């Protein structure tokens, strides 16, 4: 055949291949939750073969295989021989299943009697190398079994939001991914108040923007306090029911929120329920999430007496709101560079109320300790190890354990668009807007 013809045919085949790939790849990604095709077709089968072929040796080398026969035997009547059995039996391996979120897989392992999950946790480093995956986590969902979850690639690479993940529950939002490639969910029903700590440029405001963008699609009122002149929150101002941009406005807003909380308390008392969640759907007041960026601005006393008084009032109001709010559908999400006793005694008391903790990159150990120390001491070292290049990476606690996670990166345009799209969902809270205005006037 003519050589030119062959070149033409090969070029045509290549073009068809590329077009087919371009057509199918996004569809398959959508169908299979963002897992790249190459992991389905090549990575997963190869890793499964590797797991099968290395399992026996891996278990022998990490002491996970056990021998059924005793380590000694009698020779004749008087001689006992000790030794190691030649073929120890590895624990039974289940069928590996592909992980729907990112490149990964999970496999169940049946424990031998006498084995504990701790032995498998101790062997995770060896498993990572034997299976050639990025990381491995061992959990024990059922007695007598462990589940090994392996992630093939680092899931904490920058994840530019191309689509919004649906909220798993009302008042919950998927704000990024965790280190084992599962969804990072902030669930305000489980933990009502959150503290986000991190140095400047570590990703705090981006995380708040992701949270607002997701909660914005739900019937929730969002209220912002951004005392840096509203620079960060102006992006999604359309979806906010009220936005305070200086301390006087913030104080007015907080006082109005406390009045609102007291009114809700009266409603709950009249209905004989312990929280707004016990009320019927049509009676329940709309949940309010108060977002505070750079909270130190509220606490810094300033030189004047009036400034000092205002700071103390703000601190008291925030603390009261946190104490009352949890049961009344009023939630606080607070971002700070540091959040300790240097801001005043009110800050430490407020921190104790903020049960959810997220710690981005920090400049000193004390800041990490403020965020995570009272929940999980081991997490402090992990938070300190976050580098400057890992923007948006944070350590948070989920179910009593710490995990590394990265928020999804939303561009300012994305945030603005989603806020405009959800603007019609913004509940009208006229008394908050009025309090804001009154606060603003007293400032002038
Ligand atoms: N999850 C993320 N992935 C990648 N880059 C991020 C992420 N979160 C934040 N960034 C980048 O980090 C920079 C600082 O983020 P920002 O949220 O303003 O930090 P902070 O509020 O802590 O000062 C931004 O320019 C943003 O692009
Ligand atoms: Mg910021």
Tab-separated table of C-alpha atoms in Angstrom, residues 92-349:
chain	number	residue	atom	x	y	z
A	92	UNK	CA	-8.615	-13.448	53.908
A	93	UNK	CA	-8.760	-10.624	51.404
A	94	UNK	CA	-12.133	-9.545	49.976
A	95	UNK	CA	-12.848	-8.299	46.471
A	96	UNK	CA	-11.335	-4.824	45.888
A	97	UNK	CA	-13.963	-2.224	45.013
A	98	UNK	CA	-13.318	0.921	43.061
A	99	UNK	CA	-13.700	4.174	44.950
A	100	UNK	CA	-16.259	6.501	43.384
A	101	UNK	CA	-14.571	9.662	44.657
A	102	UNK	CA	-11.187	10.087	43.017
A	103	UNK	CA	-8.659	7.398	42.098
A	104	UNK	CA	-8.840	4.796	44.786
A	105	UNK	CA	-10.138	1.469	45.961
A	106	UNK	CA	-11.234	-0.243	49.128
A	107	UNK	CA	-10.918	-3.848	50.192
A	108	UNK	CA	-12.196	-5.767	53.207
A	109	UNK	CA	-9.953	-8.109	55.159
A	110	UNK	CA	-11.229	-10.765	57.580
A	111	UNK	CA	-9.191	-10.809	60.786
A	112	UNK	CA	-7.786	-14.011	62.233
A	113	UNK	CA	-8.867	-14.660	65.803
A	114	UNK	CA	-6.460	-12.779	68.062
A	115	UNK	CA	-5.738	-10.035	65.523
A	116	UNK	CA	-6.727	-6.398	66.048
A	117	UNK	CA	-7.126	-3.469	63.598
A	118	UNK	CA	-4.140	-1.823	65.346
A	119	UNK	CA	-1.804	-4.385	63.723
A	120	UNK	CA	-3.059	-3.349	60.286
A	121	UNK	CA	-2.794	0.334	61.134
A	122	UNK	CA	0.840	-0.270	62.116
A	123	UNK	CA	1.423	-1.876	58.702
A	124	UNK	CA	-0.037	0.975	56.594
A	125	UNK	CA	3.398	2.252	55.525
A	126	UNK	CA	4.304	-1.210	54.212
A	127	UNK	CA	0.942	-1.510	52.436
A	128	UNK	CA	1.438	1.872	50.730
A	129	UNK	CA	4.755	0.705	49.286
A	130	UNK	CA	3.614	-2.810	48.365
A	131	UNK	CA	0.534	-1.523	46.503
A	132	UNK	CA	2.315	1.594	45.188
A	133	UNK	CA	-0.481	3.937	46.154
A	134	UNK	CA	-0.415	7.443	47.583
A	135	UNK	CA	-1.933	6.680	50.967
A	136	UNK	CA	-3.833	4.037	52.868
A	137	UNK	CA	-6.288	4.263	55.730
A	138	UNK	CA	-7.415	1.349	57.854
A	139	UNK	CA	-10.816	1.432	59.524
A	140	UNK	CA	-12.856	-1.240	61.208
A	141	UNK	CA	-16.511	-0.784	60.286
A	142	UNK	CA	-17.490	-4.216	61.618
A	143	UNK	CA	-16.197	-6.539	64.298
A	144	UNK	CA	-13.737	-9.087	62.931
A	145	UNK	CA	-13.052	-7.078	59.772
A	146	UNK	CA	-10.936	-4.197	58.627
A	147	UNK	CA	-11.518	-2.039	55.581
A	148	UNK	CA	-8.395	-0.835	53.835
A	149	UNK	CA	-9.061	2.315	51.804
A	150	UNK	CA	-6.278	3.125	49.352
A	151	UNK	CA	-5.925	6.343	47.366
A	152	UNK	CA	-3.785	6.154	44.237
A	153	UNK	CA	-3.017	9.845	43.739
A	154	UNK	CA	-2.780	12.768	46.108
A	155	UNK	CA	-6.404	13.940	46.342
A	156	UNK	CA	-5.388	17.258	47.864
A	157	UNK	CA	-4.183	18.770	44.609
A	158	UNK	CA	-5.910	22.007	43.693
A	159	UNK	CA	-9.529	21.218	42.932
A	160	UNK	CA	-10.952	24.009	40.839
A	161	UNK	CA	-14.707	23.766	41.283
A	162	UNK	CA	-16.241	22.768	37.981
A	163	UNK	CA	-19.476	21.660	39.517
A	164	UNK	CA	-21.219	21.889	42.854
A	165	UNK	CA	-21.614	18.696	44.794
A	166	UNK	CA	-25.140	18.156	46.097
A	167	UNK	CA	-25.546	18.722	49.828
A	168	UNK	CA	-25.697	15.408	51.682
A	169	UNK	CA	-28.216	16.856	54.160
A	170	UNK	CA	-30.009	20.091	54.928
A	171	UNK	CA	-27.554	22.525	56.638
A	172	UNK	CA	-24.545	20.571	55.378
A	173	UNK	CA	-22.146	21.507	52.582
A	174	UNK	CA	-19.418	19.699	50.660
A	175	UNK	CA	-16.594	22.236	50.792
A	176	UNK	CA	-13.714	20.162	49.452
A	177	UNK	CA	-11.982	16.809	49.724
A	178	UNK	CA	-10.286	14.982	52.553
A	179	UNK	CA	-6.951	13.201	52.362
A	180	UNK	CA	-8.605	9.854	51.661
A	181	UNK	CA	-10.461	11.364	48.734
A	182	UNK	CA	-13.874	11.465	50.334
A	183	UNK	CA	-16.065	14.543	50.468
A	184	UNK	CA	-15.203	17.146	53.112
A	185	UNK	CA	-18.556	17.938	54.649
A	186	UNK	CA	-19.264	20.757	57.082
A	187	UNK	CA	-22.487	19.755	58.779
A	188	UNK	CA	-24.010	22.488	60.915
A	189	UNK	CA	-26.682	20.179	62.310
A	190	UNK	CA	-23.986	17.918	63.773
A	191	UNK	CA	-21.664	20.683	64.974
A	192	UNK	CA	-23.455	24.052	65.168
A	193	UNK	CA	-20.495	26.453	65.472
A	194	UNK	CA	-17.124	26.438	63.695
A	195	UNK	CA	-13.749	28.119	64.087
A	196	UNK	CA	-11.457	28.502	61.063
A	197	UNK	CA	-7.877	29.464	61.927
A	198	UNK	CA	-5.018	30.255	59.542
A	199	UNK	CA	-2.323	32.780	58.673
A	200	UNK	CA	-3.018	35.434	56.045
A	201	UNK	CA	-3.303	33.894	52.566
A	202	UNK	CA	-3.822	30.409	53.907
A	203	UNK	CA	-7.326	29.989	52.472
A	204	UNK	CA	-9.791	30.991	55.219
A	205	UNK	CA	-11.912	33.351	53.137
A	206	UNK	CA	-11.947	30.903	50.229
A	207	UNK	CA	-13.328	28.237	52.544
A	208	UNK	CA	-16.025	30.618	53.800
A	209	UNK	CA	-16.895	31.445	50.185
A	210	UNK	CA	-17.250	27.714	49.399
A	211	UNK	CA	-19.480	27.259	52.433
A	212	UNK	CA	-21.668	30.232	51.513
A	213	UNK	CA	-21.917	29.084	47.910
A	214	UNK	CA	-23.182	25.664	48.981
A	215	UNK	CA	-25.455	26.783	51.774
A	216	UNK	CA	-26.751	29.485	49.450
A	217	UNK	CA	-28.665	26.857	47.484
A	218	UNK	CA	-30.619	25.878	50.617
A	219	UNK	CA	-33.377	27.727	52.477
A	220	UNK	CA	-30.955	29.304	54.946
A	221	UNK	CA	-30.386	32.946	55.904
A	222	UNK	CA	-26.758	34.015	55.681
A	223	UNK	CA	-25.499	36.976	57.636
A	224	UNK	CA	-21.983	38.390	57.197
A	225	UNK	CA	-19.672	40.334	59.482
A	226	UNK	CA	-16.587	41.440	57.592
A	227	UNK	CA	-14.916	44.302	59.395
A	228	UNK	CA	-12.269	44.713	56.722
A	229	UNK	CA	-14.769	46.981	54.987
A	230	UNK	CA	-16.704	44.042	53.516
A	231	UNK	CA	-14.033	43.348	50.905
A	232	UNK	CA	-14.268	39.558	51.109
A	233	UNK	CA	-18.010	39.181	51.593
A	234	UNK	CA	-19.040	41.727	48.966
A	235	UNK	CA	-18.569	38.910	46.408
A	236	UNK	CA	-21.648	37.135	47.661
A	237	UNK	CA	-23.465	40.139	49.135
A	238	UNK	CA	-26.505	39.356	46.962
A	239	UNK	CA	-27.124	36.165	48.895
A	240	UNK	CA	-26.612	37.741	52.338
A	241	UNK	CA	-29.605	38.833	54.371
A	242	UNK	CA	-27.405	41.399	56.166
A	243	UNK	CA	-23.753	42.439	55.922
A	244	UNK	CA	-21.929	44.418	58.614
A	245	UNK	CA	-18.741	46.078	57.427
A	246	UNK	CA	-17.569	47.811	60.609
A	247	UNK	CA	-17.697	47.127	64.304
A	248	UNK	CA	-20.594	49.450	65.107
A	249	UNK	CA	-22.759	47.773	62.465
A	250	UNK	CA	-21.627	44.372	63.704
A	251	UNK	CA	-22.647	45.226	67.254
A	252	UNK	CA	-26.091	46.393	66.109
A	253	UNK	CA	-26.481	43.190	64.117
A	254	UNK	CA	-25.366	40.941	66.976
A	255	UNK	CA	-27.779	42.600	69.401
A	256	UNK	CA	-30.629	42.115	66.924
A	257	UNK	CA	-29.609	38.466	66.548
A	258	UNK	CA	-29.806	37.989	70.299
A	259	UNK	CA	-33.313	39.479	70.283
A	260	UNK	CA	-34.153	37.050	67.469
A	261	UNK	CA	-32.727	34.152	69.517
A	262	UNK	CA	-34.835	35.148	72.522
A	263	UNK	CA	-37.948	35.285	70.348
A	264	UNK	CA	-37.173	31.798	69.018
A	265	UNK	CA	-36.681	30.580	72.562
A	266	UNK	CA	-40.176	31.788	73.433
A	267	UNK	CA	-41.606	29.937	70.397
A	268	UNK	CA	-39.868	26.702	71.453
A	269	UNK	CA	-41.028	27.098	75.047
A	270	UNK	CA	-44.644	27.646	73.927
A	271	UNK	CA	-44.500	24.553	71.717
A	272	UNK	CA	-42.856	22.486	74.461
A	273	UNK	CA	-39.795	21.494	72.410
A	274	UNK	CA	-36.101	21.719	73.257
A	275	UNK	CA	-34.866	23.086	69.939
A	276	UNK	CA	-36.200	24.574	66.724
A	277	UNK	CA	-35.668	21.189	65.080
A	278	UNK	CA	-38.471	19.820	67.231
A	279	UNK	CA	-40.947	22.303	65.698
A	280	UNK	CA	-43.134	21.430	62.724
A	281	UNK	CA	-41.667	22.311	59.341
A	282	UNK	CA	-44.148	25.143	58.734
A	283	UNK	CA	-43.548	26.666	62.176
A	284	UNK	CA	-39.782	26.443	62.192
A	285	UNK	CA	-37.990	29.774	61.741
A	286	UNK	CA	-35.404	29.886	58.975
A	287	UNK	CA	-31.922	28.832	60.190
A	288	UNK	CA	-29.413	31.698	60.262
A	289	UNK	CA	-25.691	31.240	59.687
A	290	UNK	CA	-23.562	34.151	60.931
A	291	UNK	CA	-20.206	34.278	59.160
A	292	UNK	CA	-17.461	36.373	60.706
A	293	UNK	CA	-14.236	37.004	58.765
A	294	UNK	CA	-11.148	38.209	60.672
A	295	UNK	CA	-12.874	38.215	64.029
A	296	UNK	CA	-9.929	39.969	65.749
A	297	UNK	CA	-11.246	43.236	64.273
A	298	UNK	CA	-14.224	42.944	66.630
A	299	UNK	CA	-12.070	42.396	69.698
A	300	UNK	CA	-9.289	44.918	69.150
A	301	UNK	CA	-9.999	47.592	71.696
A	302	UNK	CA	-8.436	50.661	70.060
A	303	UNK	CA	-7.313	53.756	71.919
A	304	UNK	CA	-10.633	55.367	72.779
A	305	UNK	CA	-12.856	54.479	75.695
A	306	UNK	CA	-15.838	54.125	73.370
A	307	UNK	CA	-13.845	51.677	71.222
A	308	UNK	CA	-12.962	49.605	74.248
A	309	UNK	CA	-16.577	49.518	75.389
A	310	UNK	CA	-17.738	48.489	71.924
A	311	UNK	CA	-15.180	45.667	71.808
A	312	UNK	CA	-16.331	44.306	75.165
A	313	UNK	CA	-19.964	44.529	74.059
A	314	UNK	CA	-19.186	42.680	70.817
A	315	UNK	CA	-17.363	39.967	72.698
A	316	UNK	CA	-20.253	39.502	75.144
A	317	UNK	CA	-22.837	39.483	72.367
A	318	UNK	CA	-20.936	36.872	70.338
A	319	UNK	CA	-20.554	34.640	73.369
A	320	UNK	CA	-24.233	34.903	74.243
A	321	UNK	CA	-25.241	34.189	70.654
A	322	UNK	CA	-23.042	31.081	70.596
A	323	UNK	CA	-24.478	29.840	73.865
A	324	UNK	CA	-28.094	30.382	72.848
A	325	UNK	CA	-27.858	29.769	69.131
A	326	UNK	CA	-27.071	26.049	68.822
A	327	UNK	CA	-30.581	24.896	69.722
A	328	UNK	CA	-32.289	27.832	68.029
A	329	UNK	CA	-31.015	27.387	64.495
A	330	UNK	CA	-28.459	30.209	64.777
A	331	UNK	CA	-24.964	29.138	63.784
A	332	UNK	CA	-21.588	30.863	63.953
A	333	UNK	CA	-18.698	30.328	61.549
A	334	UNK	CA	-15.727	32.392	62.639
A	335	UNK	CA	-12.431	32.929	60.778
A	336	UNK	CA	-9.354	34.203	62.616
A	337	UNK	CA	-5.586	34.356	62.245
A	338	UNK	CA	-5.157	33.584	65.913
A	339	UNK	CA	-7.875	33.144	68.449
A	340	UNK	CA	-6.624	33.092	71.976
A	341	UNK	CA	-6.534	34.926	75.262
A	342	UNK	CA	-4.594	37.883	73.773
A	343	UNK	CA	-7.945	39.061	72.359
A	344	UNK	CA	-9.439	39.134	75.862
A	345	UNK	CA	-11.112	36.633	78.157
A	346	UNK	CA	-14.270	36.602	76.004
A	347	UNK	CA	-12.309	35.053	73.133
A	348	UNK	CA	-11.293	31.954	75.085
A	349	UNK	CA	-14.852	31.460	76.295
